[in-house]
Coordinates of C-alpha atoms and ligand atoms in Angstrom, one line a residue:
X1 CA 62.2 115.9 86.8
X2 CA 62.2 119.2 85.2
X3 CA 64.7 122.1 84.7
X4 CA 66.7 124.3 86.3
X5 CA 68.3 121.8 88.8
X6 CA 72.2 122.2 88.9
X7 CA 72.9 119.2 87.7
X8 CA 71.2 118.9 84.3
X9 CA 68.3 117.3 84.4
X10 CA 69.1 113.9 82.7
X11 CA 72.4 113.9 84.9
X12 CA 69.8 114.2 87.9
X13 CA 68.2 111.5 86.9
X14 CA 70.6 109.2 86.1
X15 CA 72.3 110.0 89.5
X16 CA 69.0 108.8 91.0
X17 CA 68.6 105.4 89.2
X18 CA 73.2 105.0 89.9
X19 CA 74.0 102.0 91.9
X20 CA 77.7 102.3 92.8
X21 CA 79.1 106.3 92.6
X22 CA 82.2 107.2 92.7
X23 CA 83.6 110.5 93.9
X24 CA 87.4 111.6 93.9
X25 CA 88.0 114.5 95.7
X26 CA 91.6 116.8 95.6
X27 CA 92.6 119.9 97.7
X28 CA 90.1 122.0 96.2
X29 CA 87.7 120.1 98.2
X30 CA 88.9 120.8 101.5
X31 CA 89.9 124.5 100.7
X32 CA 86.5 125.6 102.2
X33 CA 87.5 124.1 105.9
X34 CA 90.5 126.6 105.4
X35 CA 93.2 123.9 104.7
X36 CA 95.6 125.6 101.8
X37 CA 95.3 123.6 98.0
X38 CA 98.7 123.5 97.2
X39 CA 98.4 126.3 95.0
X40 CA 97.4 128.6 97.9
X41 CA 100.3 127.4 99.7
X42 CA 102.5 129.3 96.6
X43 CA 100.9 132.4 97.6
X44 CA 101.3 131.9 101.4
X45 CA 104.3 131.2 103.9
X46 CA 106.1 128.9 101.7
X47 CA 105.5 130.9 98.6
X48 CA 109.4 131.0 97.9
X49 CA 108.9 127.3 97.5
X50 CA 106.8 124.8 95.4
X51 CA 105.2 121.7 97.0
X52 CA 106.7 120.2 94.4
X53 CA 110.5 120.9 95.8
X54 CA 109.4 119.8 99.6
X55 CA 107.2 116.7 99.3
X56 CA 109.8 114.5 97.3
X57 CA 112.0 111.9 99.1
X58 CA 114.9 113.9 97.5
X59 CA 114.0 116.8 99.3
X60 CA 113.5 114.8 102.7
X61 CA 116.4 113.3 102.3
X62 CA 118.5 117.5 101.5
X63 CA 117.1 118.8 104.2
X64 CA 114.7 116.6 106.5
X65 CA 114.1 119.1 109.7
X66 CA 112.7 121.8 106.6
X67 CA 110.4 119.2 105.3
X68 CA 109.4 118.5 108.7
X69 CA 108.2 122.2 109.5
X70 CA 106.5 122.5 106.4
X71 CA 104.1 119.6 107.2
X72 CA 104.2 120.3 111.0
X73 CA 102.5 123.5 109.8
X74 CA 100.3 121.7 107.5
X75 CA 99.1 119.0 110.2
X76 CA 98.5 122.2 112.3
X77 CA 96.4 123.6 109.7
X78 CA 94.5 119.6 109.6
X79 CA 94.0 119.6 113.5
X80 CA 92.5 123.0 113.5
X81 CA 90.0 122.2 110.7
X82 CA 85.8 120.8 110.3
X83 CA 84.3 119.4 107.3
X84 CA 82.1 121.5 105.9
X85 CA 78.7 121.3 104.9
X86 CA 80.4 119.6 101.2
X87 CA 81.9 116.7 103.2
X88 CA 78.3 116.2 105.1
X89 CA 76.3 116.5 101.5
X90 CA 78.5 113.5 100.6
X91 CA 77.8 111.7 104.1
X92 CA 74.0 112.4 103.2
X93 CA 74.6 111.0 99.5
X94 CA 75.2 107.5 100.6
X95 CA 71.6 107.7 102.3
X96 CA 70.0 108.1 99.2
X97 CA 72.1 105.9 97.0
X98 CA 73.0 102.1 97.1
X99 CA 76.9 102.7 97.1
X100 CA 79.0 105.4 97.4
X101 CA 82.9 105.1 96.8
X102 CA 85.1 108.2 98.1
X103 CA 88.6 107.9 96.2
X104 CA 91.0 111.2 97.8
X105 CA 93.7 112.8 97.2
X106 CA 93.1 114.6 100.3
X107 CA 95.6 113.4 103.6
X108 CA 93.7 115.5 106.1
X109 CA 90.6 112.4 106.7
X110 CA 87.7 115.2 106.7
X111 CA 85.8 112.8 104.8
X112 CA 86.2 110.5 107.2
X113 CA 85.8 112.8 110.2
X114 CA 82.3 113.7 108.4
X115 CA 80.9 110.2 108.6
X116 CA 82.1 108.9 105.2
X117 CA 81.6 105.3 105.3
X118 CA 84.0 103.9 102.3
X119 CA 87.0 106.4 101.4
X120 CA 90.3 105.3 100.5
X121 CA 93.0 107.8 100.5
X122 CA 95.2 107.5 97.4
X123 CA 98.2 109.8 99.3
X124 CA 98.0 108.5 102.8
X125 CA 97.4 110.5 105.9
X126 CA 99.7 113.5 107.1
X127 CA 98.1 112.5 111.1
X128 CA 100.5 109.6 110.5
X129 CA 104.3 108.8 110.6
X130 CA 106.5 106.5 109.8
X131 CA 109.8 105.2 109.6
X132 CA 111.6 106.6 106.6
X133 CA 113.6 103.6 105.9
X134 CA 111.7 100.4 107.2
X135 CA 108.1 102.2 106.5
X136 CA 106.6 100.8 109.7
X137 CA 104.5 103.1 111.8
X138 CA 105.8 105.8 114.7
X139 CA 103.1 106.8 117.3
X140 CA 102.0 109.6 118.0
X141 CA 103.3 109.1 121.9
X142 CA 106.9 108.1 120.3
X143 CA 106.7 111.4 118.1
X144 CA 105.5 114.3 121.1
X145 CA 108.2 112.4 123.2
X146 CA 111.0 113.3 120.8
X147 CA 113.0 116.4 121.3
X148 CA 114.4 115.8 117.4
X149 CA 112.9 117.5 114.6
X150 CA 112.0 115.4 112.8
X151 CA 112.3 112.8 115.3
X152 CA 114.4 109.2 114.9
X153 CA 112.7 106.2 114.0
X154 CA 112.5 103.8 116.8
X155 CA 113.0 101.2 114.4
X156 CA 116.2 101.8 112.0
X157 CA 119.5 103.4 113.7
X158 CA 119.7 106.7 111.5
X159 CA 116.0 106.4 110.4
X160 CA 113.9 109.5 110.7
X161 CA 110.2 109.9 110.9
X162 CA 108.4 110.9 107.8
X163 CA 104.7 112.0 107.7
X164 CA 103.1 108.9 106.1
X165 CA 101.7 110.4 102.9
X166 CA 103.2 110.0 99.4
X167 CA 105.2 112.3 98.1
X168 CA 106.1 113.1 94.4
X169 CA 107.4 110.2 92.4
X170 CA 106.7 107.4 95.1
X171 CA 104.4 104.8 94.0
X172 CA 101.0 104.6 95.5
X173 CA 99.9 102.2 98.4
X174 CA 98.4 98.9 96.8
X175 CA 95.1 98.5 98.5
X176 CA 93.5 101.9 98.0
X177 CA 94.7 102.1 94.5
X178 CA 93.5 98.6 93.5
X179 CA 90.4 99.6 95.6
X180 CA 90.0 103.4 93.4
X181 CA 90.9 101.3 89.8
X182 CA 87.6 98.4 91.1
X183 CA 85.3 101.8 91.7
X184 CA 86.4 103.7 88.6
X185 CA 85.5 100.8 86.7
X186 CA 82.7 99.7 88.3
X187 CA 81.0 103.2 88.5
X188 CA 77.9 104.1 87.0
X189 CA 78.1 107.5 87.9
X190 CA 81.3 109.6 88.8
X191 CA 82.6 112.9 90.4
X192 CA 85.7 114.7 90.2
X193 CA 85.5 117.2 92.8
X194 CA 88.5 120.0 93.7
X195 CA 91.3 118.6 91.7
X196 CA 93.6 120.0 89.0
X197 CA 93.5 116.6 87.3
X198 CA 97.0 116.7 86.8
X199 CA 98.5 114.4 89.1
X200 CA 98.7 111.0 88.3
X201 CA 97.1 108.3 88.7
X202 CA 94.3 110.2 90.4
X203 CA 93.3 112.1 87.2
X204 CA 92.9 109.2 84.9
X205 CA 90.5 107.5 87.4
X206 CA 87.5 109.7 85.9
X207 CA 88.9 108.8 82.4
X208 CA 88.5 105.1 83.3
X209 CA 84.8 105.7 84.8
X210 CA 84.1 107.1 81.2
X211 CA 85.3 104.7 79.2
X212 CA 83.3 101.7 81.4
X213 CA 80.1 104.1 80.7
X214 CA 79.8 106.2 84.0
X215 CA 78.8 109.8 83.3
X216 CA 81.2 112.0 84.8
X217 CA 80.7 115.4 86.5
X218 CA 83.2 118.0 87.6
X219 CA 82.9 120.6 90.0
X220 CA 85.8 123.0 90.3
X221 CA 85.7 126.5 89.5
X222 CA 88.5 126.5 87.4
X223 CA 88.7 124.2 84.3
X224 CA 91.1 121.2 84.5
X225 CA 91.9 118.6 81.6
X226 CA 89.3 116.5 82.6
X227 CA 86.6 119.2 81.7
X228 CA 86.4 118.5 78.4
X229 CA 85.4 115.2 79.1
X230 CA 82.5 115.7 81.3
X231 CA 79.1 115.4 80.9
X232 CA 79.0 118.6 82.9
X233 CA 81.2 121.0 84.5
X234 CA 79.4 122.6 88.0
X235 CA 81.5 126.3 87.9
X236 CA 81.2 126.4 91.4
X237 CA 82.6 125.8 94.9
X238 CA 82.3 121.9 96.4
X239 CA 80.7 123.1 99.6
X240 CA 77.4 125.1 98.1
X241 CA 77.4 122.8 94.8
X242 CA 77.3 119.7 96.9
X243 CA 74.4 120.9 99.1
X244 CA 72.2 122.0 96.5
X245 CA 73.1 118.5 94.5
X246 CA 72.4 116.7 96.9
X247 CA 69.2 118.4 98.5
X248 CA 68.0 118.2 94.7
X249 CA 68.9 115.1 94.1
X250 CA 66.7 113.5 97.7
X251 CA 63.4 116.0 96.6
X252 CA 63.8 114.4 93.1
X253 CA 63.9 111.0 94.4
X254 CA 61.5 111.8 97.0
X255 CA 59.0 113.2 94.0
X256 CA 59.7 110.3 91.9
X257 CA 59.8 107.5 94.1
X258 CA 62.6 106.6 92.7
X259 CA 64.5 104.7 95.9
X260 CA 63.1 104.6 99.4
X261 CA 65.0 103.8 102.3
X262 CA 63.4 101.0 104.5
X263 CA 63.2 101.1 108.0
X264 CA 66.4 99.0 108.3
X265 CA 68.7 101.4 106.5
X266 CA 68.6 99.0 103.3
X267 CA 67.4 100.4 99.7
X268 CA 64.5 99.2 97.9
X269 CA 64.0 100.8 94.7
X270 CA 61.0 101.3 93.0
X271 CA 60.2 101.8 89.0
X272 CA 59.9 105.3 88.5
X273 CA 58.9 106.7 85.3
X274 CA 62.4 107.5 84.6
X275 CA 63.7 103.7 84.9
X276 CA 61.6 102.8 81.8
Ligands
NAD301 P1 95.8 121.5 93.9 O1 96.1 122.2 95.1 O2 96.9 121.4 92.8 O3 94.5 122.1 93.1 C1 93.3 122.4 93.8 C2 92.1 122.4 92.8 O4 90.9 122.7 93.5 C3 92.2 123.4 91.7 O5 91.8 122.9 90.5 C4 91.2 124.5 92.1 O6 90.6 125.2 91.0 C5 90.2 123.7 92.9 N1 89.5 124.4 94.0 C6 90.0 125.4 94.8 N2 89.1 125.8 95.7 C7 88.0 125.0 95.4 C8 86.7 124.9 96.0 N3 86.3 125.6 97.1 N4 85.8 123.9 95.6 C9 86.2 123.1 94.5 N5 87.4 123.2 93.9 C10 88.3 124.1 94.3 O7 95.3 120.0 94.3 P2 95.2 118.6 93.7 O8 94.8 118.7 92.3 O9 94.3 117.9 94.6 O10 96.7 117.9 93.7 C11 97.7 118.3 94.5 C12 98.3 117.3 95.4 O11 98.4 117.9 96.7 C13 97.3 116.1 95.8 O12 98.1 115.0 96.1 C14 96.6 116.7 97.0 O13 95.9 115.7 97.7 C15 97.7 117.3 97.8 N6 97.2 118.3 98.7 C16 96.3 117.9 99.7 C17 95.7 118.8 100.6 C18 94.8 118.2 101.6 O14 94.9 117.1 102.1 N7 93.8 119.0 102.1 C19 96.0 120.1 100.5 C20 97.0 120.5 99.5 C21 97.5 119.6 98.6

């Protein structure tokens, strides 16, 4: 491989010889399909309010019908928007390479609307409701039937719908998290993609890939706490930094036969001069 690839060239290369990658994604990653990062949402409609006052049970529980409006006019926002050519770099990625883990903090399921085999969202879906007090799922039928904003639960007498995403200080579900700790440890190679790396446990997850030996890579134009970390920091937006990765990283592997995809969709990997 020689210079002048995005991703430094060592990085490239061990990219190309990874066998389990892990990449956690945040707002910033979806900001380019027009959904608001939280800290657009300051700027916009709700801008005489932070997040951090409206997603909290607290605040659901003050004043449920304006928590309600804020994420009915998120999940507008959701239902309106396409992946972008990012989220279909990252659909590509797991062509190339044995296993790719998506961890996000993301609630809008672009990733999964792109053709993302293996993402688990760390902050549940804002498509989905649920019971505020017996957590079991509404429907969507139950929810466009009700004239209540937000609607009752069909469950619990006095129980209201709630989107099913978790809000500030609620613990995360089990399986995804258990699922994003296996990959963080387990990673050989890791990306933190369009996330502050402040919210918890999310932002340690990169810390964890580092300390089991992964290389870690950021990509966010802004610096984070976690950039100090990395092995490299991509200044860039995820939607043109993921394409060129990713197109460098198949002509690299192509050049270097460095995996080839058999006719079965399985890897094979070859020795490349590289592996040595
Ligand atoms: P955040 O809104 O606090 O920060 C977004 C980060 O993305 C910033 O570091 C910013 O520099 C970066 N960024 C902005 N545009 C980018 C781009 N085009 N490419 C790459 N990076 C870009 O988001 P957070 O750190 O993910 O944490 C806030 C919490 O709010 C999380 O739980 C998050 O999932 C949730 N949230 C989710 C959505 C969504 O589902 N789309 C939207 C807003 C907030």
């Amino acid at each position: 491989m020689t210079d002048g690839f995005l991703l430094e060239a060592p990085l490239l290369s061990r990219l190309a010889r990874a066998r389990a990658v892990l990449v956690l994604t945040g707002a910033g990653m979806s900001a380019e399909s027009g959904i608001p990062t939280f800290r657009d949402a300051q700027t916009g409609l709700w801008s005489r309010y932070r997040p951090e006052d409206l997603a909290t049970p607290e605040a659901f529980e003050r004043d449920p019908a304006r928590v309600w409006r804020w994420y009915e006019e998120r999940r507008r926002a959701v239902r309106g928007a396409e992946p972008h050519a990012g989220h279909r770099a990252l659909v590509e990625l797991e062509t190339l390479l044995p296993a790719v883990t998506i961890v996000t903090q993301n609630v809008d399921g672009l990733h999964q609307r792109a053709g993302s085999t293996t993402v688990w969202e760390l902050h549940g879906n804002i498509l989905r409701s649920r019971c505020h007090v017996s957590h079991r799922p509404i429907s969507a039928q139950w929810l466009q039937d009700s004239p209540h904003q937000p609607p009752r639960s069909p469950y619990v007498k006095n129980g209201l719908a709630r989107p099913d995403v978790v809000w500030f200080g609620e613990t995360l579900p089990e399986r995804p998290l258990e699922a994003a700790l296996a990959a963080a440890s387990g990673c050989d190679f890791c990306f933190s993609i369009g996330t502050t790396s402040w919210v918890q446990p999310a932002a340690s997850l990169p810390l964890l890939a580092l300390e089991h030996g992964a290389a870690v890579v950021e990509i966010n134009p802004d610096e984070t706490p976690l950039s100090p970390h990395a092995q490299q920091c991509i200044r860039d937006r995820a939607a043109s930094a993921l394409v060129t990765l990713v197109s460098e990283l198949r002509a690299a592997m192509q050049e270097n036969g460095t995996a080839v995809m058999t006719a079965a969709g399985q890897h094979t990997r070859k020795e490349s001069e590289h592996d040595q």
